DNA sequence: CTGAAAGCGCTTACAG
DNA sequence: CTGAAAGCGCTTACAG
């Protein structure tokens, strides 16, 4: 027996019939004699025949693969999004090919080229922190490959997106802090080129305004890479300064953790002296001490929705209008912000 | 201009030359006039030509894709393994296609079929908790597709593996507990069909024996799914029983967290009354309270080594002997087990 | 220096 | 009911 996987040709040869007939027998094509069908199916099973997806893709001009470009799969939020994408895609007979940008523009562009070279039927992307120039994305859309953005919105492109209501989530977080009695709320923000970061900042500012809390620029500190270390350092510096602080709204949970460490090290009590809320409701935010209050984002659902949108576009005869789907967040209150009334 | 990506044929037509010439011009083939080469290259760039990887795969009988079957990407340990695989594979010009089994046998078998259908050049697999029958894996090896196992070893198959020294890691953990003065050490074990679970149990037993600590079966409790909840429940039950307990060696960090919760809820002090060590050194084990001591596994390195092994096999003319690469673990002591001397 | 032909695995319109 | 042919995009041995 030859090595490697069996092909239609192998089966045809052994049965002394044509490839056409084998192909038809394998797919319940009408008008095939029951005898030949039976022998073909049996031989296929015996040799463990699997249709060659590569050949099918070439023939059908369709790979049934959707490409995903994502900053980092090690982030719990993103890994839940991926699960959602995979489940929804698999249900429709699609495979998923994932590339991580590691938050680098160049790797993002390379990943997109690789995926386009692999002729994916559609692309799901969440841009990197570094990405400012959108030419690599525009090229894809111009070439007619469907593309949907998730989580990190992109402006000025004719493409659908599924995002979370970052503005409202941030507003809810800050309103909650205010209701706990905070009047001097720091915002550890994300990089300004990410729309999600700008939206969260807007939510923060709106809440302050609505509750007539005075604000100065010093209360916003940008954390570029979103790491715990960076946030801890930023927060420590703030605590050493003369600014008054009794609350922190962190743009993500890792930054929230950094804030917790910094406040603990400074010998202040959480939430009594300083109440803290994060964003994203990281998997184990409940397990740290104190439990970190957070804005929960529906990652799995986001993945499903993004997959559904891209599949819709792939199957549409012509390009429809781009949609934007906004998912709700939910405030989860834990000990880091729960003051007694 | 036609929609979709540009092909060699499109370029040939526009330049009034043959596909052969375009193909050769694009790849610096010797014996192509500089003028034609120049015009081809320019047009390719203008139209953003990308070689069709599908067509190449079919032609070359090689996809340059390696398939990965992994229990769950949401586990931090596995996500670091994936990063290692991706980096090492990318460096050699390979792409990676990942399928999650979600710890289910059936989904694992389906994933392998899908990957084989996609004609991946090699397969990297870490079996699910459920997997006992190995027929689906044997079939792949018989068909001549290289396969390497990582983390979860499989016995009775002629395939290379890269694993961690689970026995030694467990031994180190338990020896450490003994040196902290523990004499009644519970083991929250994994399912017996996983070799890693059996090895860790052996390490536990050996350490007890070497230090002449008496042992009864009651001290081992199997946690099938490895969740925090399950371990917390198991530990709570133990604490309510009449068994004496002053130490816990958990087969993974989530189980360790469950143990911490249970012990706290029972009003005992950690590590004074009960010292706890986990396994795997989960990303944020240091952030919970108390910090969970653990056995650190080199996930990224494991991914790199697994990728290197599979690439070796893919490029080997004939099947060599299968190797087994064992990586060292490291005991990380934190507050959950650090007693004062 | 360039082109026509064959082939990778599969499907399907066209004949018979 | 079955087969020969063409074609998806690409490469390369063979001619010229």
XYZ file of C-alpha atoms (C1' of nucleotides) in Angstrom:
714
model
C 0.000 0.000 0.000
C 1.230 3.459 -0.834
C 2.143 5.763 1.980
C 0.296 8.994 2.692
C -3.426 9.454 2.580
C -5.620 7.729 0.048
C -7.078 9.706 -2.870
C -10.054 9.270 -5.126
C -7.672 8.145 -7.822
C -6.386 5.291 -5.656
C -9.904 4.077 -5.057
C -10.825 4.420 -8.727
C -7.795 2.427 -9.789
C -8.442 -0.396 -7.366
C -12.064 -0.621 -8.479
C -11.306 -0.118 -12.153
C -13.731 2.761 -12.482
C -13.282 6.459 -13.182
C -12.565 9.199 -10.669
C -15.823 10.859 -11.618
C -17.768 7.856 -10.504
C -15.918 7.547 -7.241
C -16.477 11.215 -6.542
C -20.183 10.893 -7.235
C -20.570 7.695 -5.257
C -18.981 9.333 -2.257
C -21.486 12.148 -2.188
C -24.801 10.408 -2.745
C -25.075 11.793 -6.214
C -28.296 10.687 -7.924
C -27.854 8.111 -10.625
C -25.133 5.838 -9.342
C -25.745 2.126 -9.216
C -26.158 0.858 -5.694
C -23.467 -1.755 -6.263
C -20.733 0.629 -7.296
C -21.750 3.038 -4.567
C -21.484 0.298 -2.017
C -18.065 -0.880 -3.116
C -16.721 2.665 -3.271
C -18.011 3.583 0.158
C -16.621 0.415 1.648
C -13.197 0.865 0.158
C -13.157 4.505 1.232
C -13.887 3.517 4.778
C -11.353 0.698 4.698
C -8.594 3.049 3.582
C -9.812 5.834 5.820
C -10.349 8.187 2.927
C -10.621 11.859 3.824
C -11.439 14.414 1.138
C -8.412 16.585 0.469
C -9.473 19.984 1.745
C -6.657 21.652 -0.162
C -7.855 20.311 -3.492
C -11.422 21.221 -2.632
C -10.432 24.734 -1.729
C -8.648 25.221 -5.001
C -11.490 23.774 -6.979
C -14.239 25.663 -5.161
C -12.339 28.890 -4.766
C -13.342 28.712 -1.128
C -11.353 27.422 1.800
C -14.036 27.366 4.484
C -11.447 28.869 6.768
C -11.842 32.126 8.582
C -8.726 33.948 9.665
C -8.428 35.615 13.040
C -5.883 38.272 13.938
C -5.799 38.913 17.627
C -3.395 40.772 19.897
C -2.608 37.935 22.316
C -4.294 34.667 23.071
C -2.873 34.549 26.590
C -5.344 37.211 27.657
C -8.291 35.522 29.200
C -10.730 37.853 27.501
C -9.340 37.117 24.062
C -9.203 33.407 24.682
C -12.909 33.398 25.456
C -13.549 35.373 22.278
C -11.645 32.715 20.347
C -13.744 29.962 21.870
C -16.860 31.796 20.753
C -15.496 32.227 17.245
C -14.484 28.580 17.016
C -17.779 27.218 18.210
C -19.864 29.405 15.920
C -17.584 28.742 12.941
C -17.395 25.006 13.489
C -21.166 24.844 13.635
C -21.248 26.128 10.052
C -18.474 23.865 8.836
C -15.696 26.407 8.959
C -12.210 26.091 10.385
C -10.381 28.882 12.093
C -6.807 30.001 11.592
C -5.452 32.247 14.315
C -2.506 34.624 14.217
C -1.283 36.651 17.149
C 0.046 40.126 16.543
C 1.587 40.329 19.997
C 0.392 43.941 19.915
C 2.904 44.732 17.147
C 1.910 46.531 13.972
C 4.392 44.694 11.830
C 3.425 41.270 13.013
C -0.191 42.192 12.447
C 0.504 43.151 8.844
C 2.506 39.970 8.280
C -0.261 37.858 9.785
C -2.819 39.399 7.480
C -0.603 38.722 4.491
C -0.154 35.114 5.560
C -3.886 34.657 6.038
C -4.667 36.281 2.707
C -2.069 34.060 1.070
C -3.879 31.113 2.630
C -7.012 32.462 0.930
C -9.179 32.567 4.024
C -12.795 33.326 3.173
C -12.988 36.137 5.682
C -10.982 37.918 8.319
C -11.824 38.714 11.932
C -9.491 41.284 13.386
C -8.790 43.070 16.608
C -6.024 45.546 15.931
C -2.818 45.799 17.939
C -2.071 48.574 20.383
C 0.507 49.883 17.967
C -1.648 50.030 14.862
C -2.317 53.537 13.626
C -1.908 53.206 9.864
C -4.756 51.187 8.349
C -3.422 50.656 4.816
C -2.873 46.917 5.329
C -6.516 46.535 6.308
C -7.892 48.716 3.537
C -6.042 46.633 0.966
C -7.852 43.526 2.152
C -11.256 45.141 1.938
C -10.452 46.537 -1.507
C -9.566 43.062 -2.694
C -13.022 41.962 -1.728
C -12.274 39.783 1.296
C -14.902 40.233 3.997
C -13.548 41.625 7.238
C -15.141 42.178 10.625
C -13.561 43.905 13.585
C -14.130 42.851 17.139
C -13.484 44.512 20.470
C -11.125 47.125 19.126
C -13.099 49.326 16.800
C -11.515 50.913 13.764
C -12.725 54.190 12.347
C -12.887 55.237 8.751
C -13.289 51.762 7.313
C -16.313 50.286 5.682
C -16.477 47.143 7.779
C -18.778 45.658 10.384
C -17.776 45.442 14.006
C -18.847 43.873 17.222
C -17.848 45.691 20.309
C -18.769 46.204 23.869
C -20.315 49.416 25.099
C -17.074 50.745 26.490
C -18.452 54.189 27.124
C -21.357 52.899 29.165
C -19.216 50.345 30.975
C -16.786 53.024 32.048
C -19.628 55.312 33.017
C -21.140 52.579 35.175
C -17.815 51.923 36.868
C -17.214 55.555 37.710
C -20.808 56.212 38.739
C -20.492 53.275 41.113
C -17.326 54.740 42.617
C -19.040 58.088 43.039
C -21.966 56.429 44.773
C -19.518 54.799 47.130
C -18.479 58.305 48.090
C -15.389 58.785 45.925
C -14.668 62.349 44.888
C -11.103 62.109 43.635
C -11.028 59.394 41.059
C -7.926 58.510 39.105
C -8.246 56.969 35.654
C -5.510 54.604 34.521
C -6.221 54.879 30.820
C -5.182 52.922 27.757
C -3.284 54.242 24.745
C -5.145 56.994 22.921
C -4.986 55.356 19.507
C -7.323 52.597 20.686
C -10.904 53.698 20.371
C -11.882 51.487 23.279
C -9.478 53.454 25.447
C -10.897 56.776 24.283
C -14.474 55.597 24.853
C -13.664 54.459 28.353
C -12.063 57.772 29.061
C -15.168 59.550 27.764
C -17.366 57.442 30.021
C -15.178 58.387 32.951
C -15.370 62.080 32.111
C -19.124 62.038 31.547
C -19.797 60.421 34.871
C -17.658 62.989 36.644
C -19.468 65.770 34.843
C -22.945 64.400 35.497
C -22.175 64.222 39.183
C -20.390 67.551 39.140
C -17.102 66.207 40.354
C -14.306 68.639 39.598
C -11.623 67.266 37.321
C -8.049 68.072 36.415
C -5.811 66.426 33.835
C -3.532 65.008 36.518
C -6.149 62.417 37.282
C -5.644 60.647 34.000
C -2.511 58.564 33.587
C -1.936 56.704 30.371
C -0.698 53.134 30.709
C 0.618 52.179 27.300
C 1.226 48.459 27.560
C -1.530 47.602 30.011
C 0.677 45.511 32.266
C 0.310 45.159 35.982
C 3.862 46.399 36.564
C 3.360 49.548 34.560
C 0.133 50.384 36.375
C 1.663 49.708 39.769
C 4.494 52.072 38.977
C 2.127 54.762 37.706
C -0.098 54.406 40.731
C 2.830 54.507 43.160
C 4.039 57.718 41.597
C 0.593 59.241 41.944
C 0.350 58.222 45.577
C 3.665 59.901 46.290
C 2.466 63.122 44.675
C 0.318 65.686 46.389
C -2.883 64.758 44.549
C -5.780 63.619 46.644
C -7.066 60.170 45.663
C -9.952 58.107 46.967
C -10.885 56.044 43.908
C -9.353 54.420 40.860
C -10.972 53.411 37.611
C -8.511 51.219 35.731
C -8.882 50.715 32.006
C -8.309 46.973 32.416
C -8.087 44.398 35.174
C -4.346 43.976 35.078
C -3.956 47.683 35.625
C -6.497 47.305 38.427
C -4.306 44.649 40.023
C -1.319 46.941 39.716
C -3.296 49.653 41.458
C -4.227 47.265 44.256
C -0.576 46.367 44.825
C 0.502 49.986 44.826
C -2.194 51.046 47.260
C -1.436 48.126 49.575
C 2.258 48.927 49.523
C 1.501 52.545 50.326
C -0.219 51.268 53.456
C -3.665 52.520 52.520
C -6.795 50.472 52.951
C -8.975 49.202 50.100
C -11.786 50.152 49.662
C -11.951 52.435 52.714
C -9.215 54.867 51.684
C -9.196 54.081 48.019
C -11.835 52.129 46.115
C -10.837 50.428 42.879
C -12.693 49.185 39.804
C -11.145 47.482 36.789
C -12.444 46.626 33.347
C -12.881 43.283 31.634
C -13.665 41.036 34.576
C -10.675 38.861 34.255
C -11.183 35.193 35.045
C -9.749 35.298 38.519
C -10.501 38.822 39.623
C -12.638 37.261 42.310
C -9.742 35.261 43.726
C -7.311 38.014 44.526
C -7.471 39.906 47.722
C -9.453 42.060 47.849
C -11.630 40.806 45.011
C -11.405 43.326 42.186
C -14.645 44.960 41.117
C -14.857 45.067 37.378
C -16.860 45.621 34.245
C -17.611 42.249 32.762
C -17.379 41.872 29.004
C -19.153 39.030 27.215
C -16.142 37.575 25.395
C -17.643 34.303 24.275
C -20.718 36.055 22.962
C -18.550 38.585 21.173
C -16.738 35.751 19.414
C -20.020 34.150 18.350
C -21.409 37.405 17.044
C -18.260 38.245 15.144
C -18.254 34.814 13.533
C -21.908 35.149 12.604
C -21.323 38.540 11.029
C -18.406 37.348 8.937
C -20.282 34.243 7.818
C -23.174 36.432 6.774
C -20.849 38.555 4.683
C -19.129 35.538 3.183
C -22.448 34.089 2.100
C -23.960 37.338 0.890
C -24.116 37.716 -2.883
C -23.110 41.328 -2.687
C -21.578 43.503 -0.043
C -24.335 44.763 2.235
C -24.201 47.719 4.555
C -21.753 47.342 7.393
C -23.297 46.870 10.781
C -22.063 47.558 14.235
C -23.152 45.322 17.049
C -22.785 46.638 20.565
C -22.858 44.216 23.478
C -23.726 45.215 26.995
C -21.286 45.120 29.863
C -22.110 44.419 33.453
C -20.754 45.916 36.639
C -19.518 43.248 39.043
C -19.040 44.671 42.507
C -16.465 43.007 44.754
C -14.579 43.993 47.881
C -12.190 46.419 46.183
C -15.003 48.958 45.882
C -17.734 47.833 48.282
C -17.948 50.365 51.091
C -20.457 49.933 53.859
C -23.347 52.332 53.751
C -10.196 45.175 -12.650
C -11.427 41.770 -11.567
C -12.339 41.246 -7.978
C -10.509 38.835 -5.704
C -6.802 38.417 -5.483
C -4.572 38.616 -8.518
C -3.076 35.429 -9.992
C -0.069 34.642 -12.097
C -2.421 34.219 -15.008
C -3.714 37.777 -14.630
C -0.207 39.123 -14.711
C 0.746 36.948 -17.664
C -2.267 38.105 -19.631
C -1.641 41.779 -18.990
C 1.991 41.404 -20.022
C 1.293 39.088 -22.928
C 3.699 36.441 -21.711
C 3.261 32.915 -20.396
C 2.504 31.863 -16.855
C 5.770 29.957 -16.770
C 7.714 33.121 -17.346
C 5.813 35.052 -14.709
C 6.359 32.273 -12.234
C 10.075 32.208 -12.927
C 10.441 35.961 -12.883
C 8.800 36.109 -9.494
C 11.289 33.760 -7.946
C 14.601 34.950 -9.275
C 14.919 31.970 -11.533
C 18.166 32.052 -13.531
C 17.769 32.876 -17.202
C 15.044 35.456 -17.288
C 15.672 38.701 -19.081
C 16.053 41.602 -16.699
C 13.394 43.550 -18.589
C 10.655 40.961 -18.268
C 11.615 40.289 -14.689
C 11.342 43.964 -13.909
C 7.944 44.407 -15.511
C 6.589 41.283 -13.820
C 7.827 42.266 -10.401
C 6.429 45.742 -10.776
C 3.025 44.565 -11.836
C 2.944 42.007 -9.040
C 3.646 44.688 -6.517
C 1.129 47.061 -8.072
C -1.624 44.450 -7.842
C -0.440 43.229 -4.477
C 0.118 39.711 -5.749
C 0.373 37.026 -3.070
C 1.217 33.459 -4.050
C -1.812 31.246 -3.552
C -0.777 29.004 -0.686
C -3.565 26.565 -1.508
C -2.325 26.007 -5.029
C 1.230 25.690 -3.788
C 0.221 23.146 -1.205
C -1.516 21.024 -3.776
C 1.351 21.234 -6.187
C 4.067 20.598 -3.613
C 2.142 18.027 -1.619
C 3.099 20.047 1.411
C 1.091 22.662 3.249
C 3.715 24.097 5.571
C 1.093 23.965 8.260
C 1.431 22.113 11.501
C -1.701 21.085 13.300
C -2.085 21.394 17.054
C -4.659 19.568 19.135
C -4.826 20.908 22.625
C -7.290 20.465 25.471
C -8.094 24.130 26.088
C -6.401 27.338 25.084
C -7.892 29.231 28.004
C -5.463 27.516 30.341
C -2.530 29.782 30.848
C -0.082 26.921 30.655
C -1.396 25.769 27.291
C -1.533 29.268 25.918
C 2.166 29.689 26.649
C 2.855 26.366 24.948
C 1.005 27.649 21.889
C 3.099 30.794 21.825
C 6.223 28.666 21.862
C 4.923 26.498 19.044
C 3.934 29.491 16.956
C 7.218 31.287 17.353
C 9.326 28.245 16.547
C 7.115 27.264 13.608
C 6.941 30.753 12.155
C 10.716 30.995 12.266
C 10.857 28.034 9.859
C 8.135 29.338 7.583
C 5.319 27.211 8.945
C 1.826 28.212 9.948
C -0.061 26.686 12.819
C -3.641 25.454 12.893
C -5.064 24.920 16.358
C -8.024 22.816 17.431
C -9.325 22.581 20.972
C -10.664 19.273 22.217
C -12.264 20.867 25.256
C -11.102 17.740 27.068
C -13.554 15.634 25.048
C -12.504 12.461 23.262
C -14.943 12.908 20.434
C -13.986 16.463 19.716
C -10.347 15.401 19.753
C -10.990 12.715 17.156
C -12.955 15.154 14.997
C -10.202 17.737 15.257
C -7.617 15.259 14.126
C -9.767 14.298 11.173
C -10.225 17.933 10.226
C -6.498 18.598 10.468
C -5.662 15.490 8.465
C -8.212 16.550 5.874
C -6.424 19.887 5.711
C -3.272 17.862 5.014
C -1.151 19.378 7.756
C 2.480 18.309 7.485
C 2.609 17.183 11.086
C 0.547 17.012 14.239
C 1.309 18.177 17.754
C -1.067 16.736 20.285
C -1.838 16.842 23.948
C -4.621 14.347 24.590
C -7.850 15.147 26.382
C -8.652 14.022 29.886
C -11.201 11.628 28.445
C -8.971 9.929 25.891
C -8.300 6.273 26.655
C -8.628 4.616 23.233
C -5.754 5.593 20.965
C -7.011 4.232 17.641
C -7.554 7.690 16.149
C -3.931 8.548 16.856
C -2.514 5.262 15.627
C -4.301 5.709 12.319
C -2.506 9.000 11.765
C 0.896 7.528 12.481
C 0.160 4.561 10.233
C -0.703 6.901 7.410
C 2.752 8.368 7.738
C 1.953 11.786 9.194
C 4.535 12.807 11.786
C 3.105 13.261 15.263
C 4.634 14.550 18.479
C 2.993 14.578 21.880
C 3.499 17.317 24.399
C 2.762 17.602 28.101
C 0.425 14.639 28.245
C 2.430 11.577 27.422
C 0.889 8.630 25.605
C 2.113 5.130 26.100
C 2.346 2.382 23.562
C 2.782 4.627 20.555
C 5.848 5.055 18.466
C 5.994 8.836 18.635
C 8.263 11.466 20.140
C 7.182 13.502 23.112
C 8.181 16.512 25.103
C 7.096 16.527 28.665
C 7.940 17.912 32.019
C 9.436 15.786 34.768
C 6.149 15.352 36.575
C 7.468 12.729 38.927
C 10.342 14.894 40.081
C 8.190 18.014 40.279
C 5.703 16.260 42.509
C 8.511 14.803 44.597
C 9.998 18.268 45.083
C 6.644 19.683 46.119
C 5.981 17.001 48.692
C 9.545 16.977 49.990
C 9.200 20.724 50.515
C 5.985 20.215 52.486
C 7.672 17.562 54.602
C 10.569 19.889 55.310
C 8.073 22.500 56.454
C 6.985 19.986 59.047
C 3.938 18.453 57.348
C 3.203 14.857 58.285
C -0.346 14.395 57.007
C -0.328 15.404 53.386
C -3.386 15.157 51.182
C -2.960 14.707 47.460
C -5.636 16.156 45.198
C -4.837 14.011 42.192
C -5.803 14.115 38.529
C -7.631 11.408 36.569
C -5.745 8.128 36.475
C -5.824 7.758 32.689
C -3.499 10.740 32.344
C 0.089 9.659 32.710
C 1.024 13.052 34.095
C -1.457 12.461 36.904
C -0.042 9.023 37.642
C 3.534 10.348 37.618
C 2.652 13.122 40.017
C 1.009 10.638 42.288
C 4.120 8.457 42.157
C 6.292 11.424 43.064
C 4.029 12.119 46.001
C 4.192 8.522 47.190
C 7.968 8.280 46.765
C 8.580 11.375 48.808
C 6.371 10.072 51.608
C 8.205 6.771 51.514
C 11.674 8.302 51.470
C 10.828 10.345 54.521
C 9.005 7.449 56.152
C 5.698 9.214 56.430
C 2.882 6.745 56.985
C 0.273 6.735 54.270
C -3.301 5.579 53.796
C -5.466 5.662 50.687
C -7.784 8.238 52.204
C -5.137 10.860 51.613
C -5.557 10.689 47.864
C -8.650 12.256 46.354
C -9.130 12.203 42.633
C -10.343 15.433 41.038
C -11.572 14.496 37.609
C -12.145 17.804 35.902
C -9.454 19.810 37.642
C -11.688 22.759 38.434
C -11.424 24.975 41.450
C -14.987 24.197 42.493
C -14.473 20.458 42.423
C -11.294 20.695 44.496
C -12.904 23.018 47.003
C -15.736 20.564 47.473
C -13.373 17.614 47.838
C -11.209 19.483 50.306
C -14.189 20.638 52.364
C -15.392 17.070 52.649
C -11.974 15.959 53.807
C -11.806 18.701 56.394
C -15.147 17.626 57.788
C -13.950 14.042 58.099
C -11.867 12.737 60.940
C -8.624 12.573 58.973
C -5.749 14.644 60.248
C -4.405 17.077 57.635
C -1.527 19.539 57.767
C -0.510 19.717 54.116
C -1.950 19.566 50.622
C -0.249 18.772 47.354
C -2.641 19.667 44.553
C -2.188 18.188 41.130
C -2.738 21.607 39.540
C -2.995 25.227 40.563
C -6.725 25.550 40.175
C -7.155 22.633 42.550
C -4.685 24.414 44.816
C -6.894 27.501 44.757
C -9.886 25.371 45.617
C -7.979 23.957 48.547
C -7.083 27.438 49.743
C -10.742 28.486 49.666
C -11.847 25.381 51.522
C -9.215 25.731 54.220
C -9.983 29.411 54.685
C -13.688 28.707 54.952
C -12.980 26.021 57.523
C -11.310 28.724 59.589
C -7.853 27.169 59.507
C -4.740 29.158 58.910
C -2.487 28.782 55.857
C 0.318 27.764 56.029
C 0.389 27.363 59.824
C -2.325 24.742 60.145
C -2.264 23.506 56.585
C 0.430 24.222 54.015
C -0.483 24.023 50.332
C 1.462 23.530 47.119
C 0.009 23.445 43.604
C 1.390 22.404 40.254
C 1.901 24.380 37.055
C 2.663 27.818 38.450
C -0.286 29.514 36.977
C 0.225 33.081 35.785
C -1.284 34.776 38.782
C -0.614 32.314 41.570
C 1.459 35.048 43.129
C -1.455 37.470 43.235
C -3.922 35.521 45.280
C -3.843 35.535 49.024
C -1.875 33.749 50.271
C 0.364 33.378 47.232
C 0.182 29.780 46.105
C 3.437 27.825 46.101
C 3.738 25.809 42.951
C 5.815 23.737 40.593
C 6.635 25.870 37.599
C 6.487 24.253 34.177
C 8.315 25.793 31.201
C 5.368 26.079 28.824
C 6.914 28.323 26.210
C 10.004 26.158 26.044
C 7.859 23.064 25.765
C 6.104 24.581 22.756
C 9.411 25.428 21.077
C 10.820 21.957 21.660
C 7.685 20.253 20.405
C 7.738 22.375 17.256
C 11.397 21.621 16.695
C 10.819 17.903 17.078
C 7.960 17.843 14.615
C 9.876 19.942 12.089
C 12.777 17.538 12.366
C 10.478 14.642 11.624
C 8.803 16.447 8.766
C 12.144 17.146 7.154
C 13.658 13.740 7.818
C 13.893 11.468 4.779
C 12.848 8.462 6.793
C 11.279 7.974 10.152
C 13.976 8.049 12.815
C 13.752 6.692 16.315
C 11.267 8.491 18.494
C 12.738 10.657 21.197
C 11.442 11.831 24.499
C 12.492 15.203 25.794
C 12.036 15.862 29.490
C 12.062 19.433 30.742
C 12.839 20.389 34.311
C 10.346 21.930 36.670
C 11.082 24.392 39.421
C 9.635 24.732 42.887
C 8.390 28.255 43.570
C 7.800 28.812 47.259
C 5.188 31.378 48.263
C 3.214 32.124 51.395
C 0.850 29.172 51.122
C 3.646 26.852 52.260
C 6.314 29.052 53.786
C 6.452 28.317 57.518
C 8.901 30.129 59.729
C 11.771 28.006 60.927
C 15.490 33.574 -22.798
C 10.544 31.720 -23.264
C 6.491 28.643 -23.896
C 3.444 24.387 -23.955
C 2.338 20.553 -21.318
C 1.503 17.827 -17.441
C 0.107 17.166 -12.874
C -1.153 17.940 -7.662
C -6.925 16.102 -5.992
C -11.182 17.167 -6.822
C -15.801 18.296 -9.252
C -19.091 18.890 -12.833
C -20.999 20.168 -17.443
C -21.186 17.505 -21.404
C -21.551 13.133 -23.935
C -22.842 8.737 -24.389
C -25.483 4.621 -15.011
C -20.570 6.003 -16.332
C -16.486 8.313 -18.430
C -13.388 11.952 -20.621
C -12.289 16.604 -20.306
C -11.515 20.939 -18.374
C -10.169 23.850 -14.801
C -8.945 25.894 -9.920
C -3.202 28.346 -9.363
C 1.058 27.009 -9.454
C 5.719 24.802 -10.889
C 9.036 22.462 -13.638
C 10.978 19.000 -16.913
C 11.189 19.260 -21.682
C 11.575 21.689 -26.112
C 12.890 25.220 -28.763
